[in-house]
Amino acid sequence: MELCRQIMQARKCGHGLFALLLDPDKKEALQPLQYLNDQVDYIFVGGSTGIISEDFIVSIRHQTALPIVLFPGSPKQFTPSADALLFLTPMNARDAKWLIDQQVAVAPLVAQCEIDSVPTAYILIDGGRVSTTQRLMQAEPLPRTDLSRIKAYAQAAEQMGKRLIYLEAGSGAAIPVPEEVIRAVREVTDLPLIVGGGIRTPEAMQHALDAGADLVVIGNHFEQNPQDLLRFSHK
Ligand code: 1GP
């Protein structure tokens, strides 16, 4: 699987992508899968804590043939049986643990398997409340209004060789990444762009796609309202 190529192909066709995020640490994590419809393009798996077991991946595969992309919160969430891995650099982190130690810990495992590992710049934007990720990393999110700084982060990501940018407002964010932020990032880079955090309605998803996101990730909302997945159709 080549995630970036697929995303760029979808962009060329004017097709916005949608990923359902499952948190293996939540007991109701798999519930939304029973409401899967053809609007979902990817299953993302990851969370701030916990592990991703082979069993968890197998349970997903029993219910869908959609590609599974790891969006890990730690090396414990790596499993070679997924199709792709967002190999994250949390750009707002300042602690070596998050910037290099965890990547070093998992690199030998990634090197041994065929997984599509995608160097990803993970950029936290202030989502109006302190997210678990922000708290764990003790990272300072970028202010939503500081477009020039956000653009500079995106440019740095590209110049550092990242192949994908993930703009994150934080799981359960009060305010999703604003459209002007998404537009600003798309002004300065053509890298595939993922946006997530605090998106709860089909309209909010569509606004993010219209502003230039290639792929929108939604998790929290469907943990609480799994059947609501049926309302999300953007095709
Ligand atoms: C979190 O971007 C994802 O890392 C999704 O956020 O859970 O708020 O949908 P939500």
Coordinates of N, CA and C and ligand atoms in Angstrom, one line a residue:
M1 N 0.8 -1.2 0.0 CA 0.0 0.0 0.0 C 0.9 1.3 0.0
E2 N 0.5 2.2 -0.8 CA 1.2 3.5 -0.8 C 0.3 4.6 -0.5
L3 N 0.2 4.9 0.8 CA -0.8 5.9 1.3 C -0.7 7.3 0.6
C4 N 0.6 7.8 0.5 CA 0.7 9.1 -0.1 C 0.3 9.1 -1.6
R5 N 0.6 8.1 -2.3 CA 0.2 8.0 -3.7 C -1.3 8.0 -3.8
Q6 N -1.9 7.2 -3.0 CA -3.4 7.1 -3.0 C -4.0 8.5 -2.7
I7 N -3.4 9.2 -1.7 CA -4.0 10.5 -1.3 C -3.9 11.5 -2.5
M8 N -2.7 11.5 -3.1 CA -2.5 12.4 -4.2 C -3.4 12.1 -5.4
Q9 N -3.6 10.8 -5.6 CA -4.5 10.3 -6.7 C -5.9 10.9 -6.4
A10 N -6.3 10.7 -5.2 CA -7.7 11.2 -4.8 C -7.8 12.7 -5.0
R11 N -6.7 13.4 -4.6 CA -6.7 14.9 -4.8 C -6.9 15.2 -6.3
K12 N -6.2 14.5 -7.1 CA -6.3 14.8 -8.6 C -7.7 14.6 -9.1
C13 N -8.4 13.6 -8.5 CA -9.8 13.3 -8.9 C -10.8 14.2 -8.2
G14 N -10.3 15.1 -7.3 CA -11.2 16.0 -6.5 C -12.0 15.2 -5.5
H15 N -11.4 14.1 -5.0 CA -12.2 13.3 -4.1 C -11.6 13.4 -2.7
G16 N -12.4 14.0 -1.8 CA -11.9 14.1 -0.4 C -12.0 12.7 0.3
L17 N -11.0 12.5 1.2 CA -11.0 11.2 1.9 C -11.4 11.3 3.3
F18 N -11.8 10.2 3.9 CA -12.4 10.2 5.2 C -11.9 8.9 5.9
A19 N -11.3 9.1 7.1 CA -10.8 8.0 7.9 C -11.5 7.9 9.3
L20 N -11.9 6.7 9.6 CA -12.5 6.4 10.9 C -11.3 6.0 11.9
L21 N -11.2 6.8 13.0 CA -10.1 6.5 13.9 C -10.7 5.6 15.1
L22 N -10.0 4.5 15.3 CA -10.4 3.6 16.4 C -9.3 3.6 17.4
D23 N -9.7 3.8 18.7 CA -8.7 3.8 19.8 C -8.8 2.5 20.5
P24 N -7.7 1.7 20.4 CA -7.7 0.3 20.9 C -7.9 0.3 22.4
D25 N -7.7 1.4 23.1 CA -7.8 1.5 24.5 C -9.2 1.6 25.0
K26 N -10.1 1.9 24.1 CA -11.5 2.1 24.5 C -12.3 0.8 24.3
K27 N -13.1 0.4 25.2 CA -13.7 -0.9 25.1 C -14.8 -0.9 24.0
E28 N -15.3 0.3 23.7 CA -16.3 0.3 22.6 C -15.7 0.6 21.3
A29 N -14.4 0.5 21.2 CA -13.6 1.0 20.0 C -14.2 0.4 18.7
L30 N -14.6 -0.9 18.7 CA -14.9 -1.5 17.4 C -16.4 -1.3 17.0
Q31 N -17.1 -0.7 17.9 CA -18.6 -0.5 17.6 C -18.9 0.2 16.3
P32 N -18.2 1.3 16.0 CA -18.6 2.0 14.7 C -18.5 1.1 13.5
L33 N -17.7 0.1 13.6 CA -17.4 -0.8 12.4 C -18.7 -1.4 11.8
Q34 N -19.7 -1.6 12.7 CA -20.9 -2.2 12.2 C -21.8 -1.2 11.4
Y35 N -21.4 0.0 11.5 CA -22.1 1.1 10.7 C -21.3 1.5 9.5
L36 N -20.2 0.8 9.2 CA -19.4 1.3 8.0 C -20.2 1.3 6.8
N37 N -19.9 2.3 6.0 CA -20.6 2.5 4.7 C -19.5 2.8 3.7
D38 N -19.9 3.0 2.5 CA -18.8 3.2 1.5 C -18.2 4.6 1.5
Q39 N -18.7 5.4 2.5 CA -18.1 6.7 2.7 C -16.7 6.7 3.3
V40 N -16.4 5.6 4.0 CA -15.1 5.6 4.8 C -14.0 5.0 3.8
D41 N -12.9 5.7 3.8 CA -11.8 5.2 3.0 C -10.7 4.5 3.7
Y42 N -10.5 4.8 5.0 CA -9.4 4.2 5.8 C -9.8 4.0 7.2
I43 N -9.3 2.9 7.8 CA -9.4 2.8 9.2 C -8.1 3.2 9.8
F44 N -8.1 4.2 10.7 CA -6.9 4.6 11.4 C -7.0 4.0 12.8
V45 N -5.9 3.5 13.3 CA -5.9 2.9 14.6 C -4.8 3.6 15.5
G46 N -5.2 4.0 16.6 CA -4.2 4.6 17.5 C -4.9 5.3 18.7
G47 N -4.1 5.7 19.6 CA -4.6 6.4 20.8 C -3.4 6.9 21.6
S48 N -3.7 7.7 22.6 CA -2.6 8.3 23.4 C -1.9 7.3 24.2
T49 N -2.6 6.3 24.7 CA -2.0 5.3 25.5 C -2.4 3.9 25.0
G50 N -2.0 2.9 25.7 CA -2.4 1.5 25.4 C -1.5 0.9 24.3
I51 N -1.9 -0.4 24.0 CA -1.2 -1.1 23.0 C -2.1 -1.5 21.8
I52 N -1.5 -1.8 20.7 CA -2.4 -2.3 19.6 C -2.0 -3.7 19.4
S53 N -2.9 -4.6 19.7 CA -2.6 -6.1 19.6 C -2.9 -6.6 18.2
E54 N -2.3 -7.7 17.9 CA -2.6 -8.4 16.6 C -4.1 -8.7 16.6
D55 N -4.6 -9.1 17.7 CA -6.1 -9.4 17.8 C -6.9 -8.3 17.4
F56 N -6.5 -7.1 17.8 CA -7.3 -5.9 17.5 C -7.4 -5.7 16.0
I57 N -6.2 -5.9 15.4 CA -6.2 -5.7 13.9 C -7.0 -6.8 13.2
V58 N -6.9 -8.0 13.7 CA -7.7 -9.2 13.2 C -9.2 -8.9 13.3
S59 N -9.6 -8.4 14.5 CA -11.0 -8.1 14.6 C -11.5 -7.0 13.6
I60 N -10.6 -6.1 13.3 CA -11.0 -5.1 12.3 C -11.1 -5.8 10.9
R61 N -10.1 -6.6 10.6 CA -10.1 -7.2 9.3 C -11.3 -8.2 9.1
H62 N -11.8 -8.7 10.2 CA -13.0 -9.5 10.1 C -14.2 -8.8 9.6
Q63 N -14.2 -7.4 9.9 CA -15.4 -6.6 9.6 C -15.2 -5.8 8.3
T64 N -14.0 -5.6 7.9 CA -13.8 -4.7 6.7 C -12.5 -5.0 6.0
A65 N -12.6 -4.7 4.7 CA -11.4 -4.9 3.9 C -10.6 -3.6 3.7
L66 N -11.1 -2.5 4.4 CA -10.5 -1.2 4.2 C -9.0 -1.2 4.7
P67 N -8.2 -0.4 4.1 CA -6.8 -0.4 4.6 C -6.7 0.1 6.0
I68 N -5.8 -0.4 6.8 CA -5.6 -0.1 8.2 C -4.3 0.7 8.3
V69 N -4.4 1.9 8.9 CA -3.3 2.8 9.0 C -3.0 3.0 10.5
L70 N -1.8 2.7 10.9 CA -1.4 3.0 12.3 C -1.1 4.5 12.6
F71 N -1.7 5.0 13.6 CA -1.5 6.4 14.0 C -1.1 6.3 15.5
P72 N 0.2 5.9 15.7 CA 0.5 5.5 17.1 C 0.8 6.6 18.0
G73 N 0.5 6.3 19.3 CA 0.8 7.3 20.4 C 2.1 6.9 21.0
S74 N 2.6 5.7 20.7 CA 3.9 5.2 21.3 C 4.4 4.0 20.5
P75 N 5.6 3.6 20.8 CA 6.1 2.4 20.0 C 5.3 1.1 20.4
K76 N 4.6 1.1 21.5 CA 3.8 -0.1 21.9 C 2.6 -0.2 20.9
Q77 N 2.4 0.8 20.1 CA 1.2 0.7 19.2 C 1.7 0.4 17.8
F78 N 2.9 -0.2 17.7 CA 3.3 -0.6 16.4 C 3.0 -2.1 16.2
T79 N 2.4 -2.5 15.1 CA 2.2 -3.9 14.8 C 2.4 -4.0 13.3
P80 N 3.2 -5.0 12.8 CA 3.5 -5.1 11.4 C 2.3 -5.5 10.6
S81 N 1.2 -5.9 11.2 CA 0.1 -6.4 10.4 C -0.8 -5.3 9.8
A82 N -0.6 -4.1 10.2 CA -1.3 -3.0 9.5 C -0.8 -2.8 8.1
D83 N -1.5 -2.0 7.3 CA -1.1 -1.7 6.0 C -0.1 -0.5 5.9
A84 N -0.3 0.5 6.7 CA 0.6 1.6 6.7 C 0.8 2.2 8.1
L85 N 1.8 3.0 8.2 CA 2.2 3.5 9.5 C 2.5 5.0 9.3
L86 N 1.9 5.9 10.1 CA 2.3 7.2 10.1 C 3.5 7.3 11.1
F87 N 4.7 7.5 10.5 CA 5.9 7.5 11.3 C 6.0 9.0 11.8
L88 N 5.5 9.3 13.0 CA 5.3 10.6 13.4 C 6.5 11.4 14.0
T89 N 6.6 12.6 13.6 CA 7.4 13.6 14.3 C 6.5 14.6 14.9
P90 N 6.3 14.6 16.2 CA 5.4 15.6 16.8 C 6.2 17.0 16.8
M91 N 5.8 17.9 15.9 CA 6.7 19.1 15.7 C 6.6 20.0 16.8
N92 N 5.6 20.0 17.7 CA 5.5 20.9 18.8 C 6.2 20.4 20.1
A93 N 6.6 19.1 20.0 CA 7.2 18.5 21.2 C 8.6 19.1 21.4
R94 N 9.1 19.1 22.6 CA 10.4 19.7 22.9 C 11.3 18.7 23.6
D95 N 10.6 17.6 24.0 CA 11.3 16.6 24.8 C 11.9 15.5 23.9
A96 N 13.1 15.1 24.1 CA 13.8 14.1 23.2 C 13.0 12.8 23.2
K97 N 12.3 12.5 24.2 CA 11.5 11.3 24.3 C 10.6 11.2 23.1
W98 N 9.9 12.3 22.8 CA 8.9 12.3 21.7 C 9.5 12.6 20.4
L99 N 10.6 13.4 20.4 CA 11.2 13.8 19.1 C 12.1 12.8 18.5
I100 N 12.7 11.9 19.3 CA 13.7 11.0 18.7 C 13.7 9.6 19.4
D101 N 13.6 9.6 20.7 CA 13.7 8.3 21.4 C 12.7 7.2 21.0
Q102 N 11.5 7.7 20.8 CA 10.4 6.7 20.5 C 10.6 6.2 19.0
Q103 N 11.0 7.1 18.2 CA 11.3 6.7 16.8 C 12.4 5.7 16.7
V104 N 13.5 5.9 17.5 CA 14.6 5.0 17.5 C 14.1 3.7 18.0
A105 N 13.3 3.7 19.0 CA 12.8 2.4 19.6 C 12.1 1.5 18.6
V106 N 11.3 2.2 17.7 CA 10.5 1.4 16.8 C 11.1 1.1 15.4
A107 N 12.1 1.9 15.1 CA 12.7 1.8 13.7 C 13.2 0.4 13.3
P108 N 13.9 -0.3 14.2 CA 14.3 -1.7 13.8 C 13.1 -2.6 13.5
L109 N 12.0 -2.4 14.2 CA 10.8 -3.3 13.9 C 10.2 -2.9 12.6
V110 N 10.2 -1.6 12.3 CA 9.6 -1.1 11.0 C 10.5 -1.6 9.9
A111 N 11.8 -1.6 10.1 CA 12.7 -2.0 9.0 C 12.6 -3.5 8.6
Q112 N 12.1 -4.3 9.6 CA 12.0 -5.7 9.3 C 10.7 -6.1 8.6
C113 N 9.8 -5.2 8.3 CA 8.6 -5.6 7.7 C 8.2 -4.7 6.5
E114 N 7.2 -5.1 5.8 CA 6.8 -4.5 4.5 C 5.9 -3.3 4.6
I115 N 5.6 -2.9 5.9 CA 4.6 -1.9 6.1 C 5.0 -0.6 5.3
D116 N 4.0 0.2 4.8 CA 4.2 1.5 4.2 C 4.4 2.5 5.3
S117 N 5.7 2.8 5.6 CA 5.9 3.8 6.7 C 6.1 5.2 6.1
V118 N 5.3 6.1 6.6 CA 5.2 7.4 6.0 C 5.7 8.5 7.0
P119 N 6.9 9.1 6.7 CA 7.4 10.1 7.6 C 6.4 11.3 7.6
T120 N 5.9 11.5 8.8 CA 4.7 12.5 9.0 C 5.0 13.6 10.0
A121 N 4.8 14.8 9.6 CA 4.9 15.9 10.5 C 3.6 16.1 11.2
Y122 N 3.6 15.9 12.5 CA 2.4 16.0 13.3 C 2.3 17.4 14.0
I123 N 1.4 18.2 13.6 CA 1.5 19.6 14.0 C 0.2 19.9 14.9
L124 N 0.4 20.2 16.1 CA -0.7 20.5 17.0 C -1.1 22.0 16.9
I125 N -2.4 22.2 16.7 CA -3.0 23.5 16.6 C -3.9 23.6 17.8
D126 N -3.9 24.8 18.4 CA -4.8 25.0 19.6 C -6.3 24.6 19.3
G127 N -6.8 23.7 20.0 CA -8.2 23.3 19.7 C -9.1 23.7 20.8
G128 N -8.7 24.7 21.6 CA -9.6 25.3 22.6 C -9.7 24.5 23.9
R129 N -9.0 23.4 24.0 CA -8.9 22.7 25.3 C -7.6 21.9 25.3
V130 N -7.1 21.5 26.5 CA -5.9 20.8 26.5 C -6.2 19.3 26.2
S131 N -5.6 18.8 25.1 CA -5.9 17.4 24.7 C -4.9 16.5 25.4
T132 N -5.2 15.2 25.4 CA -4.4 14.2 26.1 C -3.0 14.2 25.5
T133 N -3.0 14.3 24.2 CA -1.7 14.3 23.5 C -0.8 15.5 24.0
Q134 N -1.4 16.6 24.0 CA -0.7 17.8 24.4 C -0.2 17.7 25.9
R135 N -1.1 17.1 26.7 CA -0.7 17.0 28.1 C 0.5 16.0 28.2
L136 N 0.4 14.8 27.5 CA 1.4 13.8 27.7 C 2.7 14.3 27.1
M137 N 2.7 15.0 26.0 CA 3.9 15.5 25.4 C 4.4 16.8 26.0
Q138 N 3.6 17.4 26.8 CA 3.8 18.8 27.4 C 4.2 19.7 26.2
A139 N 3.4 19.5 25.1 CA 3.7 20.3 23.9 C 2.8 21.5 23.9
E140 N 3.4 22.6 23.3 CA 2.6 23.8 23.2 C 2.0 23.9 21.8
P141 N 0.7 23.8 21.7 CA 0.1 23.9 20.4 C 0.3 25.3 19.8
L142 N 0.2 25.3 18.4 CA 0.4 26.6 17.8 C -1.0 27.4 17.9
P143 N -0.9 28.7 18.2 CA -2.2 29.4 18.2 C -2.8 29.4 16.8
R144 N -4.2 29.2 16.8 CA -4.9 29.2 15.5 C -4.7 30.4 14.7
T145 N -4.5 31.5 15.3 CA -4.4 32.8 14.5 C -3.0 33.1 14.0
D146 N -2.0 32.3 14.4 CA -0.7 32.6 14.0 C -0.4 31.9 12.7
L147 N -1.0 32.4 11.6 CA -0.9 31.7 10.3 C 0.6 31.7 9.8
S148 N 1.3 32.7 10.1 CA 2.7 32.7 9.5 C 3.5 31.6 10.2
R149 N 3.3 31.5 11.5 CA 4.1 30.4 12.2 C 3.6 29.0 11.7
I150 N 2.3 28.9 11.6 CA 1.8 27.6 11.1 C 2.4 27.2 9.8
K151 N 2.4 28.2 8.9 CA 3.0 28.0 7.5 C 4.4 27.7 7.6
A152 N 5.2 28.3 8.5 CA 6.6 28.0 8.7 C 6.8 26.6 9.2
Y153 N 5.9 26.1 10.0 CA 6.0 24.7 10.5 C 5.8 23.8 9.3
A154 N 4.8 24.1 8.5 CA 4.6 23.2 7.3 C 5.8 23.3 6.3
Q155 N 6.3 24.4 6.1 CA 7.5 24.5 5.2 C 8.7 23.8 5.8
A156 N 8.9 23.9 7.1 CA 10.0 23.1 7.8 C 9.7 21.6 7.6
A157 N 8.5 21.2 7.8 CA 8.2 19.8 7.6 C 8.6 19.3 6.2
E158 N 8.3 20.1 5.2 CA 8.6 19.7 3.8 C 10.1 19.7 3.7
Q159 N 10.8 20.7 4.2 CA 12.2 20.8 4.0 C 13.0 19.7 4.8
M160 N 12.3 19.2 5.9 CA 12.9 18.1 6.6 C 12.7 16.8 6.0
G161 N 12.0 16.8 4.9 CA 11.8 15.5 4.1 C 10.5 14.7 4.5
K162 N 9.6 15.4 5.3 CA 8.4 14.7 5.6 C 7.6 14.5 4.4
R163 N 6.8 13.4 4.3 CA 6.0 13.1 3.1 C 4.5 13.4 3.3
L164 N 4.2 13.8 4.6 CA 2.7 14.0 4.9 C 2.7 15.0 6.1
I165 N 1.6 15.8 6.1 CA 1.4 16.7 7.2 C 0.1 16.4 7.9
Y166 N 0.1 16.2 9.2 CA -1.2 16.0 9.9 C -1.4 17.2 10.8
L167 N -2.5 18.0 10.5 CA -2.8 19.1 11.4 C -3.8 18.6 12.4
E168 N -3.5 18.7 13.7 CA -4.2 18.1 14.8 C -4.7 19.1 15.8
A169 N -6.0 19.2 16.0 CA -6.6 20.1 17.0 C -6.7 19.4 18.3
G170 N -6.4 18.0 18.3 CA -6.5 17.2 19.6 C -7.8 16.5 19.6
S171 N -7.7 15.2 20.1 CA -9.0 14.4 20.2 C -10.0 15.1 21.1
G172 N -11.2 15.2 20.6 CA -12.2 15.9 21.3 C -12.1 17.4 21.4
A173 N -11.3 18.0 20.5 CA -11.1 19.4 20.5 C -12.4 20.2 20.5
A174 N -12.4 21.3 21.2 CA -13.6 22.2 21.2 C -13.7 22.9 19.9
I175 N -12.6 23.2 19.3 CA -12.6 23.9 18.0 C -11.7 23.1 17.1
P176 N -12.3 22.6 16.0 CA -11.4 21.9 15.0 C -10.4 22.9 14.3
V177 N -9.5 22.3 13.6 CA -8.5 23.2 12.9 C -9.3 24.1 11.9
P178 N -9.2 25.4 12.1 CA -10.0 26.3 11.2 C -9.7 26.2 9.8
E179 N -10.7 26.6 8.9 CA -10.4 26.5 7.5 C -9.3 27.4 7.0
E180 N -9.2 28.6 7.7 CA -8.1 29.5 7.2 C -6.7 28.9 7.5
V181 N -6.6 28.1 8.6 CA -5.3 27.4 8.9 C -5.0 26.4 7.8
I182 N -6.1 25.6 7.4 CA -5.9 24.6 6.4 C -5.5 25.2 5.1
R183 N -6.2 26.3 4.7 CA -5.9 27.0 3.5 C -4.4 27.6 3.5
A184 N -4.0 28.1 4.7 CA -2.7 28.7 4.8 C -1.6 27.6 4.5
V185 N -1.9 26.4 5.1 CA -0.9 25.3 4.9 C -0.8 24.9 3.4
R186 N -2.0 24.8 2.8 CA -2.1 24.4 1.4 C -1.4 25.4 0.5
E187 N -1.4 26.7 1.0 CA -0.7 27.7 0.2 C 0.8 27.5 0.0
V188 N 1.4 26.9 1.1 CA 2.9 26.8 1.1 C 3.4 25.4 0.8
T189 N 2.5 24.4 0.8 CA 3.0 23.0 0.5 C 2.0 22.2 -0.3
D190 N 2.5 21.3 -1.1 CA 1.6 20.4 -1.8 C 1.6 19.0 -1.2
L191 N 2.3 18.9 0.0 CA 2.3 17.6 0.7 C 0.9 17.2 1.0
P192 N 0.6 15.8 1.0 CA -0.7 15.3 1.4 C -1.0 15.9 2.8
L193 N -2.2 16.3 3.0 CA -2.6 17.0 4.2 C -3.8 16.2 4.9
I194 N -3.5 15.8 6.2 CA -4.5 15.2 7.0 C -5.0 16.2 8.1
V195 N -6.2 16.2 8.3 CA -6.8 17.1 9.4 C -7.7 16.3 10.3
G196 N -7.5 16.6 11.6 CA -8.3 15.9 12.6 C -8.4 16.6 13.9
G197 N -9.4 16.1 14.7 CA -9.5 16.7 16.1 C -10.8 17.6 16.1
G198 N -11.8 17.1 16.9 CA -13.0 17.9 17.2 C -14.0 18.0 16.0
I199 N -13.9 17.2 15.0 CA -14.8 17.2 13.9 C -16.0 16.3 14.2
R200 N -17.2 16.8 14.2 CA -18.3 16.1 14.7 C -19.5 16.0 13.7
T201 N -19.4 16.8 12.6 CA -20.6 16.8 11.7 C -20.1 16.7 10.3
P202 N -21.0 16.2 9.4 CA -20.6 16.1 8.0 C -20.2 17.5 7.4
E203 N -20.9 18.5 7.9 CA -20.6 19.9 7.4 C -19.2 20.3 7.8
A204 N -18.8 20.0 9.0 CA -17.4 20.4 9.5 C -16.4 19.6 8.7
M205 N -16.7 18.3 8.4 CA -15.8 17.5 7.6 C -15.7 18.1 6.2
Q206 N -16.8 18.5 5.6 CA -16.8 19.0 4.2 C -16.1 20.4 4.2
H207 N -16.2 21.2 5.2 CA -15.5 22.5 5.3 C -14.0 22.2 5.3
A208 N -13.5 21.3 6.0 CA -12.1 21.0 6.1 C -11.6 20.5 4.7
L209 N -12.4 19.6 4.1 CA -12.0 19.2 2.7 C -12.0 20.3 1.7
D210 N -13.0 21.2 1.8 CA -13.1 22.3 0.9 C -11.9 23.2 1.0
A211 N -11.5 23.4 2.3 CA -10.4 24.3 2.6 C -9.0 23.7 2.1
G212 N -9.0 22.4 1.8 CA -7.7 21.9 1.2 C -7.2 20.6 2.0
A213 N -8.0 20.2 3.0 CA -7.5 18.9 3.6 C -7.8 17.8 2.5
D214 N -6.8 16.8 2.5 CA -7.0 15.7 1.6 C -7.8 14.6 2.3
L215 N -7.6 14.5 3.6 CA -8.2 13.4 4.4 C -8.6 13.9 5.8
V216 N -9.8 13.6 6.2 CA -10.2 14.0 7.5 C -10.4 12.8 8.4
V217 N -9.9 13.0 9.6 CA -9.9 11.8 10.6 C -10.9 12.2 11.7
I218 N -11.8 11.2 11.9 CA -12.8 11.4 13.0 C -12.8 10.2 13.9
G219 N -12.7 10.4 15.2 CA -12.6 9.3 16.2 C -13.7 9.4 17.3
N220 N -13.4 10.4 18.1 CA -14.2 10.6 19.3 C -15.7 10.6 19.1
H221 N -16.1 11.3 18.1 CA -17.6 11.5 17.9 C -18.3 10.1 17.6
F222 N -17.6 9.2 16.9 CA -18.2 7.9 16.6 C -18.0 6.9 17.8
E223 N -17.1 7.2 18.7 CA -17.1 6.4 19.9 C -18.4 6.6 20.7
Q224 N -18.8 7.8 20.7 CA -20.0 8.1 21.5 C -21.3 7.9 20.7
N225 N -21.2 8.1 19.4 CA -22.4 7.9 18.5 C -22.1 7.1 17.3
P226 N -21.8 5.8 17.5 CA -21.3 4.9 16.4 C -22.3 4.9 15.2
Q227 N -23.6 4.9 15.5 CA -24.6 4.9 14.4 C -24.6 6.1 13.5
D228 N -24.0 7.2 14.1 CA -24.0 8.5 13.3 C -23.1 8.4 12.1
L229 N -22.3 7.4 12.0 CA -21.4 7.2 10.9 C -22.2 7.2 9.6
L230 N -23.4 6.7 9.7 CA -24.3 6.6 8.5 C -24.6 7.9 7.9
R231 N -24.5 9.0 8.7 CA -24.9 10.3 8.2 C -23.7 11.0 7.5
F232 N -22.5 10.4 7.6 CA -21.3 11.0 7.0 C -21.1 10.5 5.6
S233 N -21.6 11.2 4.7 CA -21.4 10.8 3.3 C -21.0 12.1 2.5
H234 N -19.8 12.0 1.9 CA -19.3 13.2 1.2 C -19.1 13.0 -0.2
K235 N -19.5 11.8 -0.7 CA -19.2 11.4 -2.1 C -20.3 11.8 -3.1
Ligands
1GP1 C1 -7.3 12.7 17.1 O1 -7.4 13.8 15.0 C2 -7.9 12.7 15.8 O2 -6.0 12.4 17.1 C3 -9.4 12.7 15.8 O3 -9.9 13.6 16.7 O4 -11.2 12.1 18.2 O5 -11.7 14.5 18.1 O6 -12.3 13.0 16.2 P1 -11.4 13.3 17.3

